[in-house]
Amino acid sequence: MLVAVAVCSAACASRRTETAPGGCGGDWWKCVYAPERLVIQEPCVTVRGVVLSAHGVLDGDAIVYLRLDGDDAHFANRTDFDALGKDVLEIEIVCRHPVFRLFVFRCWTCRSRLRVPRVGDHIEAEGIYVQDTRHRHMELHPVTRITWLPGSPPASDGPRSHSSASRSFVSRTCSPENFSRRK
């Protein structure tokens, strides 16, 4: 009996959820950079997958590349396959760049509290499923809920600068070749 309780407690503790106020139906569209470039395909979609990469961009957002679980692979499209690999979908968490969000006016009123997942995390993400006409791919943008699924590394509520994933996040974001790459 004690073993069953310990297993349940460990499984329950590893599944944690962070939700933006209002979820998919909230006011998050106003927080999206250049929303005219995005064509809404579905107003609220939930996908599951493993994080391949996470980095910030100059518009203040955090971009996460997610290798979709088998049941959700249909959300990636041919462009995603060519540019990012098979069964990969870009998801964007608005106004979550650790530095640049402080300099982006729209981020002053859009205070997303969603934590950026780390490489290797198995997550479930919910958001608006759009086609980005500028970059010619599908994405979840903005993400309004993230749930860490069992098997993900434990969350850290403290500073993330001690991890190699965080250091690579900052170095990739601040490197000169990224200044003209996105948006």
PDB file of C-alpha atoms in Angstrom:
ATOM      1  CA  MET A   1       0.000   0.000   0.000  1.00  0.00           C
ATOM      2  CA  LEU A   2       2.803   2.407   0.872  1.00  0.00           C
ATOM      3  CA  VAL A   3       4.566   1.717  -2.442  1.00  0.00           C
ATOM      4  CA  ALA A   4       1.385   2.567  -4.394  1.00  0.00           C
ATOM      5  CA  VAL A   5       1.052   5.880  -2.563  1.00  0.00           C
ATOM      6  CA  ALA A   6       4.687   6.787  -3.254  1.00  0.00           C
ATOM      7  CA  VAL A   7       4.352   5.983  -6.967  1.00  0.00           C
ATOM      8  CA  CYS A   8       1.131   7.993  -7.246  1.00  0.00           C
ATOM      9  CA  SER A   9       2.706  10.921  -5.412  1.00  0.00           C
ATOM     10  CA  ALA A  10       5.727  10.929  -7.720  1.00  0.00           C
ATOM     11  CA  ALA A  11       3.555  10.744 -10.848  1.00  0.00           C
ATOM     12  CA  CYS A  12       1.220  13.463  -9.626  1.00  0.00           C
ATOM     13  CA  ALA A  13       4.099  15.744  -8.670  1.00  0.00           C
ATOM     14  CA  SER A  14       5.737  15.443 -12.085  1.00  0.00           C
ATOM     15  CA  ARG A  15       2.608  16.606 -13.915  1.00  0.00           C
ATOM     16  CA  ARG A  16       2.379  20.359 -13.385  1.00  0.00           C
ATOM     17  CA  THR A  17       0.435  22.923 -15.340  1.00  0.00           C
ATOM     18  CA  GLU A  18       0.857  26.623 -15.994  1.00  0.00           C
ATOM     19  CA  THR A  19      -2.013  28.469 -17.655  1.00  0.00           C
ATOM     20  CA  ALA A  20      -2.198  32.013 -18.982  1.00  0.00           C
ATOM     21  CA  PRO A  21      -5.269  33.854 -17.667  1.00  0.00           C
ATOM     22  CA  GLY A  22      -8.217  33.315 -20.019  1.00  0.00           C
ATOM     23  CA  GLY A  23      -6.606  30.423 -21.883  1.00  0.00           C
ATOM     24  CA  CYS A  24      -7.267  30.260 -25.625  1.00  0.00           C
ATOM     25  CA  GLY A  25     -10.280  32.527 -25.221  1.00  0.00           C
ATOM     26  CA  GLY A  26      -8.289  35.171 -23.408  1.00  0.00           C
ATOM     27  CA  ASP A  27      -6.913  38.469 -24.640  1.00  0.00           C
ATOM     28  CA  TRP A  28      -3.546  37.039 -25.706  1.00  0.00           C
ATOM     29  CA  TRP A  29      -3.945  37.831 -29.409  1.00  0.00           C
ATOM     30  CA  LYS A  30      -3.137  41.498 -28.631  1.00  0.00           C
ATOM     31  CA  CYS A  31       0.252  40.311 -27.359  1.00  0.00           C
ATOM     32  CA  VAL A  32       1.272  38.718 -30.661  1.00  0.00           C
ATOM     33  CA  TYR A  33       3.898  40.479 -32.772  1.00  0.00           C
ATOM     34  CA  ALA A  34       2.461  41.442 -36.212  1.00  0.00           C
ATOM     35  CA  PRO A  35      -0.733  39.363 -35.925  1.00  0.00           C
ATOM     36  CA  GLU A  36      -1.697  40.222 -39.529  1.00  0.00           C
ATOM     37  CA  ARG A  37       0.885  37.690 -40.737  1.00  0.00           C
ATOM     38  CA  LEU A  38      -0.905  34.855 -38.925  1.00  0.00           C
ATOM     39  CA  VAL A  39      -3.969  33.045 -40.286  1.00  0.00           C
ATOM     40  CA  ILE A  40      -5.952  31.246 -37.591  1.00  0.00           C
ATOM     41  CA  GLN A  41      -6.582  27.623 -38.554  1.00  0.00           C
ATOM     42  CA  GLU A  42      -8.109  26.497 -35.238  1.00  0.00           C
ATOM     43  CA  PRO A  43      -8.859  28.747 -32.255  1.00  0.00           C
ATOM     44  CA  CYS A  44      -7.691  26.257 -29.610  1.00  0.00           C
ATOM     45  CA  VAL A  45      -5.502  23.176 -30.112  1.00  0.00           C
ATOM     46  CA  THR A  46      -3.683  20.920 -27.653  1.00  0.00           C
ATOM     47  CA  VAL A  47      -0.513  19.080 -28.720  1.00  0.00           C
ATOM     48  CA  ARG A  48       2.010  16.873 -26.939  1.00  0.00           C
ATOM     49  CA  GLY A  49       5.681  16.398 -27.630  1.00  0.00           C
ATOM     50  CA  VAL A  50       9.292  16.608 -26.508  1.00  0.00           C
ATOM     51  CA  VAL A  51      11.174  19.920 -26.548  1.00  0.00           C
ATOM     52  CA  LEU A  52      14.041  19.910 -29.070  1.00  0.00           C
ATOM     53  CA  SER A  53      15.083  23.539 -28.726  1.00  0.00           C
ATOM     54  CA  ALA A  54      14.068  26.737 -26.938  1.00  0.00           C
ATOM     55  CA  HIS A  55      15.355  30.238 -27.615  1.00  0.00           C
ATOM     56  CA  GLY A  56      14.281  33.849 -27.488  1.00  0.00           C
ATOM     57  CA  VAL A  57      13.913  36.317 -30.316  1.00  0.00           C
ATOM     58  CA  LEU A  58      14.117  40.103 -30.531  1.00  0.00           C
ATOM     59  CA  ASP A  59      10.329  40.533 -30.499  1.00  0.00           C
ATOM     60  CA  GLY A  60      10.355  39.398 -26.850  1.00  0.00           C
ATOM     61  CA  ASP A  61       8.883  35.933 -27.430  1.00  0.00           C
ATOM     62  CA  ALA A  62      10.299  32.520 -26.624  1.00  0.00           C
ATOM     63  CA  ILE A  63      10.261  29.997 -29.463  1.00  0.00           C
ATOM     64  CA  VAL A  64      10.117  26.307 -28.661  1.00  0.00           C
ATOM     65  CA  TYR A  65      10.504  23.526 -31.218  1.00  0.00           C
ATOM     66  CA  LEU A  66       8.475  20.502 -30.227  1.00  0.00           C
ATOM     67  CA  ARG A  67       8.869  16.997 -31.678  1.00  0.00           C
ATOM     68  CA  LEU A  68       5.206  16.016 -31.707  1.00  0.00           C
ATOM     69  CA  ASP A  69       3.970  12.738 -30.273  1.00  0.00           C
ATOM     70  CA  GLY A  70       2.577  10.345 -32.885  1.00  0.00           C
ATOM     71  CA  ASP A  71      -1.088  11.271 -32.405  1.00  0.00           C
ATOM     72  CA  ASP A  72      -0.336  14.962 -32.967  1.00  0.00           C
ATOM     73  CA  ALA A  73       2.081  14.653 -35.913  1.00  0.00           C
ATOM     74  CA  HIS A  74      -0.617  15.888 -38.319  1.00  0.00           C
ATOM     75  CA  PHE A  75      -0.245  19.401 -36.848  1.00  0.00           C
ATOM     76  CA  ALA A  76       3.172  19.764 -38.516  1.00  0.00           C
ATOM     77  CA  ASN A  77       3.119  20.522 -42.246  1.00  0.00           C
ATOM     78  CA  ARG A  78       5.473  19.960 -45.174  1.00  0.00           C
ATOM     79  CA  THR A  79       7.384  23.191 -44.517  1.00  0.00           C
ATOM     80  CA  ASP A  80       8.001  22.109 -40.930  1.00  0.00           C
ATOM     81  CA  PHE A  81       9.392  18.800 -42.187  1.00  0.00           C
ATOM     82  CA  ASP A  82      11.843  20.525 -44.549  1.00  0.00           C
ATOM     83  CA  ALA A  83      13.075  23.243 -42.193  1.00  0.00           C
ATOM     84  CA  LEU A  84      12.817  21.654 -38.749  1.00  0.00           C
ATOM     85  CA  GLY A  85      12.680  17.902 -39.187  1.00  0.00           C
ATOM     86  CA  LYS A  86       9.923  15.339 -39.148  1.00  0.00           C
ATOM     87  CA  ASP A  87       6.926  15.855 -36.858  1.00  0.00           C
ATOM     88  CA  VAL A  88       8.189  19.179 -35.439  1.00  0.00           C
ATOM     89  CA  LEU A  89       5.989  22.161 -34.615  1.00  0.00           C
ATOM     90  CA  GLU A  90       7.058  25.651 -33.545  1.00  0.00           C
ATOM     91  CA  ILE A  91       5.252  27.006 -30.504  1.00  0.00           C
ATOM     92  CA  GLU A  92       5.640  30.587 -29.271  1.00  0.00           C
ATOM     93  CA  ILE A  93       5.231  31.885 -25.760  1.00  0.00           C
ATOM     94  CA  VAL A  94       4.621  35.624 -26.017  1.00  0.00           C
ATOM     95  CA  CYS A  95       6.759  38.086 -24.072  1.00  0.00           C
ATOM     96  CA  ARG A  96       8.954  35.521 -22.311  1.00  0.00           C
ATOM     97  CA  HIS A  97      12.446  36.464 -23.497  1.00  0.00           C
ATOM     98  CA  PRO A  98      14.510  37.098 -20.348  1.00  0.00           C
ATOM     99  CA  VAL A  99      15.903  40.437 -21.590  1.00  0.00           C
ATOM    100  CA  PHE A 100      14.316  41.670 -24.819  1.00  0.00           C
ATOM    101  CA  ARG A 101      10.749  41.592 -23.430  1.00  0.00           C
ATOM    102  CA  LEU A 102      11.736  44.587 -21.289  1.00  0.00           C
ATOM    103  CA  PHE A 103      12.304  46.662 -24.444  1.00  0.00           C
ATOM    104  CA  VAL A 104       9.212  45.591 -26.413  1.00  0.00           C
ATOM    105  CA  PHE A 105       6.282  47.942 -25.773  1.00  0.00           C
ATOM    106  CA  ARG A 106       3.526  45.328 -26.187  1.00  0.00           C
ATOM    107  CA  CYS A 107       5.213  43.170 -23.551  1.00  0.00           C
ATOM    108  CA  TRP A 108       4.800  45.890 -20.926  1.00  0.00           C
ATOM    109  CA  THR A 109       1.080  45.081 -20.746  1.00  0.00           C
ATOM    110  CA  CYS A 110       1.289  41.401 -21.722  1.00  0.00           C
ATOM    111  CA  ARG A 111       2.804  39.713 -18.715  1.00  0.00           C
ATOM    112  CA  SER A 112       2.861  36.007 -19.582  1.00  0.00           C
ATOM    113  CA  ARG A 113       3.877  33.907 -16.607  1.00  0.00           C
ATOM    114  CA  LEU A 114       4.296  30.686 -18.556  1.00  0.00           C
ATOM    115  CA  ARG A 115       7.673  29.104 -17.873  1.00  0.00           C
ATOM    116  CA  VAL A 116       9.737  28.270 -20.965  1.00  0.00           C
ATOM    117  CA  PRO A 117      10.224  24.497 -21.082  1.00  0.00           C
ATOM    118  CA  ARG A 118      13.714  23.030 -21.316  1.00  0.00           C
ATOM    119  CA  VAL A 119      15.218  20.740 -23.938  1.00  0.00           C
ATOM    120  CA  GLY A 120      14.073  17.191 -23.218  1.00  0.00           C
ATOM    121  CA  ASP A 121      10.873  18.168 -21.380  1.00  0.00           C
ATOM    122  CA  HIS A 122       7.801  16.182 -22.438  1.00  0.00           C
ATOM    123  CA  ILE A 123       4.982  18.722 -22.463  1.00  0.00           C
ATOM    124  CA  GLU A 124       1.406  19.300 -23.495  1.00  0.00           C
ATOM    125  CA  ALA A 125       0.851  22.768 -24.969  1.00  0.00           C
ATOM    126  CA  GLU A 126      -2.395  24.543 -25.776  1.00  0.00           C
ATOM    127  CA  GLY A 127      -2.811  27.606 -27.926  1.00  0.00           C
ATOM    128  CA  ILE A 128      -4.059  29.081 -31.174  1.00  0.00           C
ATOM    129  CA  TYR A 129      -3.059  27.013 -34.213  1.00  0.00           C
ATOM    130  CA  VAL A 130      -2.000  29.404 -36.983  1.00  0.00           C
ATOM    131  CA  GLN A 131      -0.274  29.530 -40.328  1.00  0.00           C
ATOM    132  CA  ASP A 132       2.566  32.039 -40.344  1.00  0.00           C
ATOM    133  CA  THR A 133       2.396  33.506 -43.850  1.00  0.00           C
ATOM    134  CA  ARG A 134       5.741  35.317 -43.490  1.00  0.00           C
ATOM    135  CA  HIS A 135       7.732  32.228 -42.480  1.00  0.00           C
ATOM    136  CA  ARG A 136       5.431  29.780 -44.298  1.00  0.00           C
ATOM    137  CA  HIS A 137       4.842  27.251 -41.586  1.00  0.00           C
ATOM    138  CA  MET A 138       2.282  26.210 -38.998  1.00  0.00           C
ATOM    139  CA  GLU A 139       2.709  27.058 -35.335  1.00  0.00           C
ATOM    140  CA  LEU A 140       0.944  27.320 -32.012  1.00  0.00           C
ATOM    141  CA  HIS A 141       0.961  31.071 -31.309  1.00  0.00           C
ATOM    142  CA  PRO A 142       0.341  32.233 -28.690  1.00  0.00           C
ATOM    143  CA  VAL A 143       0.684  29.298 -26.292  1.00  0.00           C
ATOM    144  CA  THR A 144      -1.809  29.698 -23.447  1.00  0.00           C
ATOM    145  CA  ARG A 145      -1.164  26.557 -21.374  1.00  0.00           C
ATOM    146  CA  ILE A 146       1.785  24.249 -20.758  1.00  0.00           C
ATOM    147  CA  THR A 147       1.582  21.013 -18.790  1.00  0.00           C
ATOM    148  CA  TRP A 148       4.764  19.110 -17.964  1.00  0.00           C
ATOM    149  CA  LEU A 149       4.051  15.412 -18.432  1.00  0.00           C
ATOM    150  CA  PRO A 150       5.498  12.561 -16.355  1.00  0.00           C
ATOM    151  CA  GLY A 151       9.081  11.861 -17.308  1.00  0.00           C
ATOM    152  CA  SER A 152      10.052  15.535 -17.608  1.00  0.00           C
ATOM    153  CA  PRO A 153      12.949  16.779 -15.453  1.00  0.00           C
ATOM    154  CA  PRO A 154      11.809  18.523 -12.248  1.00  0.00           C
ATOM    155  CA  ALA A 155      10.994  22.232 -12.474  1.00  0.00           C
ATOM    156  CA  SER A 156      13.232  24.834 -10.937  1.00  0.00           C
ATOM    157  CA  ASP A 157      11.561  27.872  -9.427  1.00  0.00           C
ATOM    158  CA  GLY A 158      14.892  29.596  -8.962  1.00  0.00           C
ATOM    159  CA  PRO A 159      17.189  31.201 -11.501  1.00  0.00           C
ATOM    160  CA  ARG A 160      17.875  29.055 -14.523  1.00  0.00           C
ATOM    161  CA  SER A 161      21.285  30.514 -15.310  1.00  0.00           C
ATOM    162  CA  HIS A 162      23.100  27.562 -13.742  1.00  0.00           C
ATOM    163  CA  SER A 163      21.863  25.092 -16.356  1.00  0.00           C
ATOM    164  CA  SER A 164      23.566  24.458 -19.676  1.00  0.00           C
ATOM    165  CA  ALA A 165      20.164  24.725 -21.406  1.00  0.00           C
ATOM    166  CA  SER A 166      19.745  28.237 -20.023  1.00  0.00           C
ATOM    167  CA  ARG A 167      23.276  29.273 -21.022  1.00  0.00           C
ATOM    168  CA  SER A 168      22.724  28.050 -24.569  1.00  0.00           C
ATOM    169  CA  PHE A 169      19.342  29.863 -24.604  1.00  0.00           C
ATOM    170  CA  VAL A 170      21.088  33.159 -23.849  1.00  0.00           C
ATOM    171  CA  SER A 171      24.102  32.598 -26.097  1.00  0.00           C
ATOM    172  CA  ARG A 172      21.956  31.614 -29.100  1.00  0.00           C
ATOM    173  CA  THR A 173      19.631  34.536 -28.495  1.00  0.00           C
ATOM    174  CA  CYS A 174      22.343  37.146 -28.132  1.00  0.00           C
ATOM    175  CA  SER A 175      24.591  35.932 -30.924  1.00  0.00           C
ATOM    176  CA  PRO A 176      24.907  38.346 -33.894  1.00  0.00           C
ATOM    177  CA  GLU A 177      23.464  35.934 -36.480  1.00  0.00           C
ATOM    178  CA  ASN A 178      20.111  35.952 -34.647  1.00  0.00           C
ATOM    179  CA  PHE A 179      19.574  39.687 -34.948  1.00  0.00           C
ATOM    180  CA  SER A 180      18.250  39.481 -38.489  1.00  0.00           C
ATOM    181  CA  ARG A 181      16.894  35.931 -38.353  1.00  0.00           C
ATOM    182  CA  ARG A 182      13.352  36.354 -37.006  1.00  0.00           C
ATOM    183  CA  LYS A 183      10.597  38.913 -37.313  1.00  0.00           C
TER     184      LYS A 183
END
